[in-house]
C-alpha positions as a Markdown table, in Angstrom:
| # | Residue | x | y | z |
|---|---|---|---|---|
| 1 | Unk | 22.8 | 29.1 | 3.8 |
| 2 | Unk | 23.0 | 25.5 | 5.1 |
| 3 | Unk | 26.0 | 23.8 | 6.8 |
| 4 | Unk | 26.1 | 20.0 | 6.3 |
| 5 | Unk | 28.3 | 17.7 | 8.4 |
| 6 | Unk | 29.1 | 14.2 | 7.3 |
| 7 | Unk | 30.9 | 12.8 | 10.3 |
| 8 | Unk | 32.5 | 9.5 | 9.5 |
| 9 | Unk | 34.8 | 7.2 | 11.6 |
| 10 | Unk | 37.9 | 8.5 | 9.9 |
| 11 | Unk | 37.1 | 11.9 | 8.3 |
| 12 | Unk | 34.5 | 14.6 | 8.8 |
| 13 | Unk | 33.4 | 16.4 | 5.6 |
| 14 | Unk | 31.7 | 19.8 | 6.0 |
| 15 | Unk | 29.7 | 21.4 | 3.1 |
| 16 | Unk | 28.4 | 24.9 | 2.8 |
| 17 | Unk | 25.3 | 25.2 | 0.6 |
| 18 | Unk | 23.9 | 28.4 | -0.8 |
| 19 | Unk | 20.5 | 27.3 | -2.2 |
| 20 | Unk | 21.1 | 24.1 | -4.2 |
| 21 | Unk | 24.8 | 24.8 | -4.8 |
| 22 | Unk | 27.7 | 23.5 | -2.8 |
| 23 | Unk | 29.8 | 26.6 | -2.5 |
| 24 | Unk | 32.6 | 25.3 | -0.2 |
| 25 | Unk | 33.7 | 22.0 | 1.4 |
| 26 | Unk | 36.3 | 21.0 | 3.9 |
| 27 | Unk | 37.7 | 17.7 | 5.1 |
| 28 | Unk | 39.4 | 17.0 | 8.5 |
| 29 | Unk | 40.2 | 14.1 | 10.7 |
| 30 | Unk | 37.4 | 12.9 | 13.0 |
| 31 | Unk | 38.5 | 13.2 | 16.6 |
| 32 | Unk | 36.1 | 11.4 | 18.9 |
| 33 | Unk | 36.9 | 13.4 | 22.1 |
| 34 | Unk | 36.6 | 16.9 | 20.8 |
| 35 | Unk | 34.8 | 19.3 | 23.1 |
| 36 | Unk | 31.9 | 21.6 | 22.2 |
| 37 | Unk | 34.3 | 24.6 | 22.3 |
| 38 | Unk | 36.8 | 23.0 | 20.0 |
| 39 | Unk | 34.0 | 22.2 | 17.5 |
| 40 | Unk | 32.6 | 25.7 | 17.6 |
| 41 | Unk | 36.0 | 27.4 | 17.1 |
| 42 | Unk | 36.9 | 25.1 | 14.2 |
| 43 | Unk | 33.6 | 25.7 | 12.5 |
| 44 | Unk | 33.8 | 29.4 | 13.1 |
| 45 | Unk | 37.2 | 29.5 | 11.4 |
| 46 | Unk | 35.8 | 27.6 | 8.4 |
| 47 | Unk | 33.0 | 30.2 | 8.0 |
| 48 | Unk | 35.5 | 33.1 | 8.5 |
| 49 | Unk | 37.6 | 31.6 | 5.7 |
| 50 | Unk | 34.7 | 32.2 | 3.3 |
| 51 | Unk | 33.6 | 35.5 | 4.9 |
| 52 | Unk | 30.4 | 34.0 | 6.2 |
| 53 | Unk | 28.8 | 35.4 | 9.4 |
| 54 | Unk | 27.1 | 32.9 | 11.7 |
| 55 | Unk | 23.8 | 34.7 | 11.3 |
| 56 | Unk | 24.0 | 33.9 | 7.5 |
| 57 | Unk | 23.7 | 30.1 | 8.4 |
| 58 | Unk | 20.1 | 29.2 | 8.5 |
| 59 | Unk | 20.6 | 25.7 | 9.9 |
| 60 | Unk | 23.0 | 22.8 | 10.3 |
| 61 | Unk | 22.3 | 19.3 | 9.1 |
| 62 | Unk | 24.3 | 16.4 | 10.5 |
| 63 | Unk | 24.9 | 12.8 | 9.5 |
| 64 | Unk | 27.0 | 11.1 | 12.1 |
| 65 | Unk | 28.2 | 7.6 | 12.7 |
| 66 | Unk | 30.2 | 8.6 | 15.8 |
| 67 | Unk | 27.8 | 8.9 | 18.7 |
| 68 | Unk | 30.3 | 10.3 | 21.2 |
| 69 | Unk | 30.6 | 13.5 | 19.2 |
| 70 | Unk | 26.9 | 14.2 | 18.7 |
| 71 | Unk | 26.2 | 16.0 | 21.9 |
| 72 | Unk | 29.3 | 18.2 | 21.8 |
| 73 | Unk | 28.5 | 19.0 | 18.2 |
| 74 | Unk | 24.9 | 20.0 | 19.1 |
| 75 | Unk | 26.1 | 22.3 | 21.9 |
| 76 | Unk | 29.1 | 23.7 | 20.0 |
| 77 | Unk | 27.3 | 24.5 | 16.8 |
| 78 | Unk | 24.1 | 25.9 | 18.2 |
| 79 | Unk | 25.6 | 29.4 | 18.6 |
| 80 | Unk | 26.8 | 29.5 | 15.0 |
| 81 | Unk | 23.4 | 29.4 | 13.3 |
| 82 | Unk | 20.2 | 31.4 | 13.4 |
| 83 | Unk | 18.3 | 28.1 | 12.9 |
| 84 | Unk | 18.3 | 24.6 | 14.3 |
| 85 | Unk | 20.9 | 21.8 | 14.4 |
| 86 | Unk | 19.3 | 18.7 | 13.2 |
| 87 | Unk | 20.6 | 15.1 | 13.1 |
| 88 | Unk | 19.6 | 12.6 | 10.4 |
| 89 | Unk | 18.6 | 9.3 | 12.0 |
| 90 | Unk | 16.4 | 6.4 | 11.4 |
| 91 | Unk | 13.7 | 8.3 | 13.2 |
| 92 | Unk | 14.0 | 11.4 | 10.9 |
| 93 | Unk | 14.7 | 9.4 | 7.8 |
| 94 | Unk | 13.0 | 10.8 | 4.6 |
| 95 | Unk | 12.9 | 7.3 | 3.1 |
| 96 | Unk | 11.3 | 4.1 | 4.2 |
| 97 | Unk | 13.8 | 1.8 | 5.9 |
| 98 | Unk | 12.4 | -1.5 | 4.8 |
| 99 | Unk | 14.8 | -3.7 | 6.9 |
| 100 | Unk | 14.6 | -5.7 | 10.1 |
| 101 | Unk | 16.6 | -3.3 | 12.2 |
| 102 | Unk | 16.0 | 0.2 | 11.0 |
| 103 | Unk | 17.7 | 1.7 | 14.1 |
| 104 | Unk | 21.0 | 0.1 | 13.0 |
| 105 | Unk | 21.1 | 1.9 | 9.6 |
| 106 | Unk | 23.8 | 4.5 | 9.6 |
| 107 | Unk | 22.9 | 8.2 | 8.9 |
| 108 | Unk | 25.4 | 8.3 | 6.0 |
| 109 | Unk | 23.7 | 5.3 | 4.4 |
| 110 | Unk | 20.3 | 7.0 | 4.7 |
| 111 | Unk | 21.6 | 10.2 | 3.2 |
| 112 | Unk | 23.3 | 8.4 | 0.3 |
| 113 | Unk | 20.3 | 6.3 | -0.5 |
| 114 | Unk | 18.0 | 9.3 | -0.4 |
| 115 | Unk | 20.3 | 11.4 | -2.6 |
| 116 | Unk | 20.9 | 8.6 | -5.1 |
| 117 | Unk | 17.2 | 7.9 | -5.5 |
| 118 | Unk | 16.3 | 11.6 | -5.6 |
| 119 | Unk | 18.8 | 12.3 | -8.3 |
| 120 | Unk | 18.7 | 9.1 | -10.4 |
| 121 | Unk | 15.6 | 7.1 | -9.5 |
| 122 | Unk | 15.4 | 3.5 | -8.7 |
| 123 | Unk | 16.2 | 0.7 | -8.4 |
| 124 | Unk | 19.7 | 2.0 | -7.6 |
| 125 | Unk | 22.7 | 0.6 | -5.8 |
| 126 | Unk | 24.8 | 3.2 | -3.9 |
| 127 | Unk | 28.4 | 2.2 | -3.0 |
| 128 | Unk | 30.2 | 4.3 | -0.5 |
| 129 | Unk | 34.0 | 3.8 | -0.3 |
| 130 | Unk | 34.7 | 5.0 | 3.2 |
| 131 | Unk | 36.2 | 3.5 | 6.3 |
| 132 | Unk | 34.0 | 0.5 | 5.3 |
| 133 | Unk | 32.7 | -0.2 | 1.8 |
| 134 | Unk | 28.9 | -0.1 | 2.0 |
| 135 | Unk | 26.5 | -1.2 | -0.6 |
| 136 | Unk | 23.0 | 0.3 | -0.3 |
| 137 | Unk | 20.1 | -1.0 | -2.3 |
| 138 | Unk | 17.1 | 1.3 | -3.0 |
| 139 | Unk | 13.9 | 0.0 | -4.6 |
| 140 | Unk | 11.9 | 1.2 | -7.6 |
| 141 | Unk | 9.6 | 3.1 | -5.2 |
| 142 | Unk | 12.4 | 4.7 | -3.1 |
| 143 | Unk | 12.7 | 2.4 | -0.1 |
| 144 | Unk | 16.0 | 1.3 | 1.5 |
| 145 | Unk | 16.1 | -2.5 | 1.2 |
| 146 | Unk | 19.4 | -3.2 | 2.9 |
| 147 | Unk | 22.7 | -4.2 | 1.3 |
| 148 | Unk | 26.2 | -5.3 | 2.1 |
| 149 | Unk | 29.2 | -4.2 | 4.0 |
| 150 | Unk | 32.8 | -5.1 | 3.0 |
| 151 | Unk | 36.2 | -4.2 | 4.3 |
| 152 | Unk | 38.0 | -1.1 | 3.0 |
| 153 | Unk | 41.0 | -1.8 | 0.7 |
| 154 | Unk | 43.6 | 0.2 | 2.6 |
| 155 | Unk | 42.6 | -1.0 | 6.0 |
| 156 | Unk | 42.8 | -4.6 | 4.8 |
| 157 | Unk | 46.3 | -4.0 | 3.3 |
| 158 | Unk | 47.4 | -2.5 | 6.6 |
| 159 | Unk | 46.1 | -5.4 | 8.6 |
| 160 | Unk | 48.1 | -7.7 | 6.3 |
| 161 | Unk | 51.3 | -5.9 | 6.6 |
| 162 | Unk | 50.9 | -5.4 | 10.3 |
| 163 | Unk | 50.5 | -9.1 | 10.9 |
| 164 | Unk | 53.2 | -10.4 | 8.5 |
| 165 | Unk | 56.7 | -9.3 | 9.5 |
| 166 | Unk | 58.2 | -9.7 | 6.1 |
| 167 | Unk | 55.5 | -7.8 | 4.2 |
| 168 | Unk | 56.2 | -4.1 | 3.7 |
| 169 | Unk | 53.6 | -1.3 | 3.6 |
| 170 | Unk | 53.1 | -0.2 | 0.0 |
| 171 | Unk | 51.2 | 2.5 | -1.9 |
| 172 | Unk | 48.1 | 0.9 | -3.4 |
| 173 | Unk | 48.5 | 2.1 | -7.0 |
| 174 | Unk | 47.0 | 0.3 | -10.0 |
| 175 | Unk | 49.3 | -2.7 | -10.8 |
| 176 | Unk | 50.7 | -3.1 | -14.3 |
| 177 | Unk | 50.0 | -6.9 | -14.1 |
| 178 | Unk | 48.5 | -9.5 | -11.8 |
| 179 | Unk | 51.9 | -11.2 | -11.9 |
| 180 | Unk | 54.0 | -9.3 | -9.4 |
| 181 | Unk | 57.8 | -9.6 | -9.6 |
| 182 | Unk | 58.6 | -7.9 | -6.3 |
| 183 | Unk | 56.9 | -8.3 | -2.9 |
| 184 | Unk | 55.4 | -4.8 | -3.2 |
| 185 | Unk | 54.0 | -5.7 | -6.7 |
| 186 | Unk | 52.6 | -9.0 | -5.3 |
| 187 | Unk | 50.7 | -7.0 | -2.5 |
| 188 | Unk | 49.4 | -4.5 | -5.0 |
| 189 | Unk | 48.2 | -7.2 | -7.4 |
| 190 | Unk | 46.5 | -9.1 | -4.7 |
| 191 | Unk | 44.9 | -6.2 | -2.8 |
| 192 | Unk | 43.9 | -3.8 | -5.7 |
| 193 | Unk | 42.8 | -6.4 | -8.2 |
| 194 | Unk | 41.2 | -8.4 | -5.5 |
| 195 | Unk | 39.1 | -5.5 | -4.3 |
| 196 | Unk | 38.2 | -4.5 | -7.9 |
| 197 | Unk | 36.9 | -8.0 | -8.4 |
| 198 | Unk | 35.2 | -8.0 | -5.0 |
| 199 | Unk | 33.2 | -4.9 | -5.9 |
| 200 | Unk | 32.5 | -6.1 | -9.4 |
| 201 | Unk | 31.3 | -9.5 | -8.1 |
| 202 | Unk | 29.0 | -8.0 | -5.5 |
| 203 | Unk | 27.5 | -5.7 | -8.1 |
| 204 | Unk | 26.9 | -8.7 | -10.4 |
| 205 | Unk | 25.2 | -10.5 | -7.5 |
| 206 | Unk | 22.9 | -7.5 | -6.8 |
| 207 | Unk | 21.9 | -7.3 | -10.4 |
| 208 | Unk | 21.2 | -11.0 | -10.6 |
| 209 | Unk | 19.0 | -10.8 | -7.5 |
| 210 | Unk | 17.3 | -7.5 | -8.2 |
| 211 | Unk | 17.4 | -6.3 | -11.8 |
| 212 | Unk | 19.8 | -6.2 | -14.7 |
| 213 | Unk | 18.8 | -2.6 | -15.1 |
| 214 | Unk | 20.0 | -1.7 | -11.6 |
| 215 | Unk | 21.8 | 1.6 | -11.7 |
| 216 | Unk | 25.1 | 1.8 | -9.8 |
| 217 | Unk | 26.4 | 5.0 | -8.2 |
| 218 | Unk | 29.7 | 5.3 | -6.3 |
| 219 | Unk | 30.7 | 7.9 | -3.7 |
| 220 | Unk | 33.4 | 8.5 | -1.1 |
| 221 | Unk | 37.0 | 9.6 | -1.6 |
| 222 | Unk | 38.2 | 6.3 | -3.0 |
| 223 | Unk | 35.1 | 5.8 | -5.2 |
| 224 | Unk | 36.7 | 7.6 | -8.1 |
| 225 | Unk | 39.3 | 4.8 | -8.6 |
| 226 | Unk | 36.6 | 2.1 | -8.8 |
| 227 | Unk | 34.4 | 4.2 | -11.1 |
| 228 | Unk | 37.4 | 4.6 | -13.5 |
| 229 | Unk | 38.2 | 0.9 | -13.6 |
| 230 | Unk | 34.9 | -0.8 | -13.3 |
| 231 | Unk | 32.3 | -0.5 | -16.2 |
| 232 | Unk | 29.6 | -1.8 | -13.8 |
| 233 | Unk | 29.8 | 1.5 | -11.9 |
| 234 | Unk | 28.0 | 4.0 | -14.1 |
| 235 | Unk | 28.0 | 7.1 | -11.9 |
| 236 | Unk | 30.2 | 8.9 | -9.4 |
| 237 | Unk | 29.4 | 11.7 | -7.0 |
| 238 | Unk | 32.1 | 12.6 | -4.4 |
| 239 | Unk | 29.7 | 14.7 | -2.3 |
| 240 | Unk | 26.6 | 12.5 | -2.4 |
| 241 | Unk | 26.2 | 12.4 | 1.4 |
| 242 | Unk | 26.3 | 16.2 | 1.7 |
| 243 | Unk | 23.7 | 16.4 | -1.1 |
| 244 | Unk | 21.5 | 13.9 | 0.7 |
| 245 | Unk | 21.6 | 16.1 | 3.8 |
| 246 | Unk | 20.7 | 19.1 | 1.8 |
| 247 | Unk | 17.8 | 17.3 | 0.2 |
| 248 | Unk | 16.6 | 15.9 | 3.5 |
| 249 | Unk | 16.7 | 19.4 | 5.0 |
| 250 | Unk | 14.3 | 20.7 | 2.4 |
| 251 | Unk | 11.7 | 18.0 | 3.1 |
| 252 | Unk | 8.9 | 18.3 | 5.7 |
| 253 | Unk | 10.4 | 15.5 | 7.7 |
| 254 | Unk | 13.7 | 17.4 | 8.6 |
């Protein structure tokens, strides 16, 4: 069995793989100051919940964008596996990072790009709706070519309401119309429709610059909303990063 950790700025997602199958997954808040002991005890409880003994875990694959947690994670998880704890980085990347600053490419973007290309071929655009919205372009021959980073919808709405005293916080549900008749409806129309058009417009720009046949794959917890409402997004995989870690683990480079 393989444990895969996708450590993001807001949430950490843990997946348990038995062979190619994802048999369990958990999500909890990323806490940057957690100790090795806390991480070990938390992970041990997750395994116990599924009646998994630490010796059954053959290894642990990690994609982290939170550097402060990496060393405690390495120390804390070591005793919970009969195999190694390995971190996906630009140095261990299974794909060619054909960009000017390969060291700056996040591990989650590497995992997403590798999984998207491995599962669907290229060229492909992978959009991850996480704390930031990242657009990752993978070439016909499987190289990461770069992409774009945009704000996340909820964070932008929160910044708006935090800075404007008369604007209330609202749930970002799909608006019935672009013409809002209350302040809350105005905010929903501007933010939700605005972000749908932002994503749709960037996809159109990628296709114009790369190829009309560019496949588009969404991931991340908020990706399902955009997949449902944008025809330009053809595919959705909520656990793409975890799958990328599993696929990387099975390569010689891991």
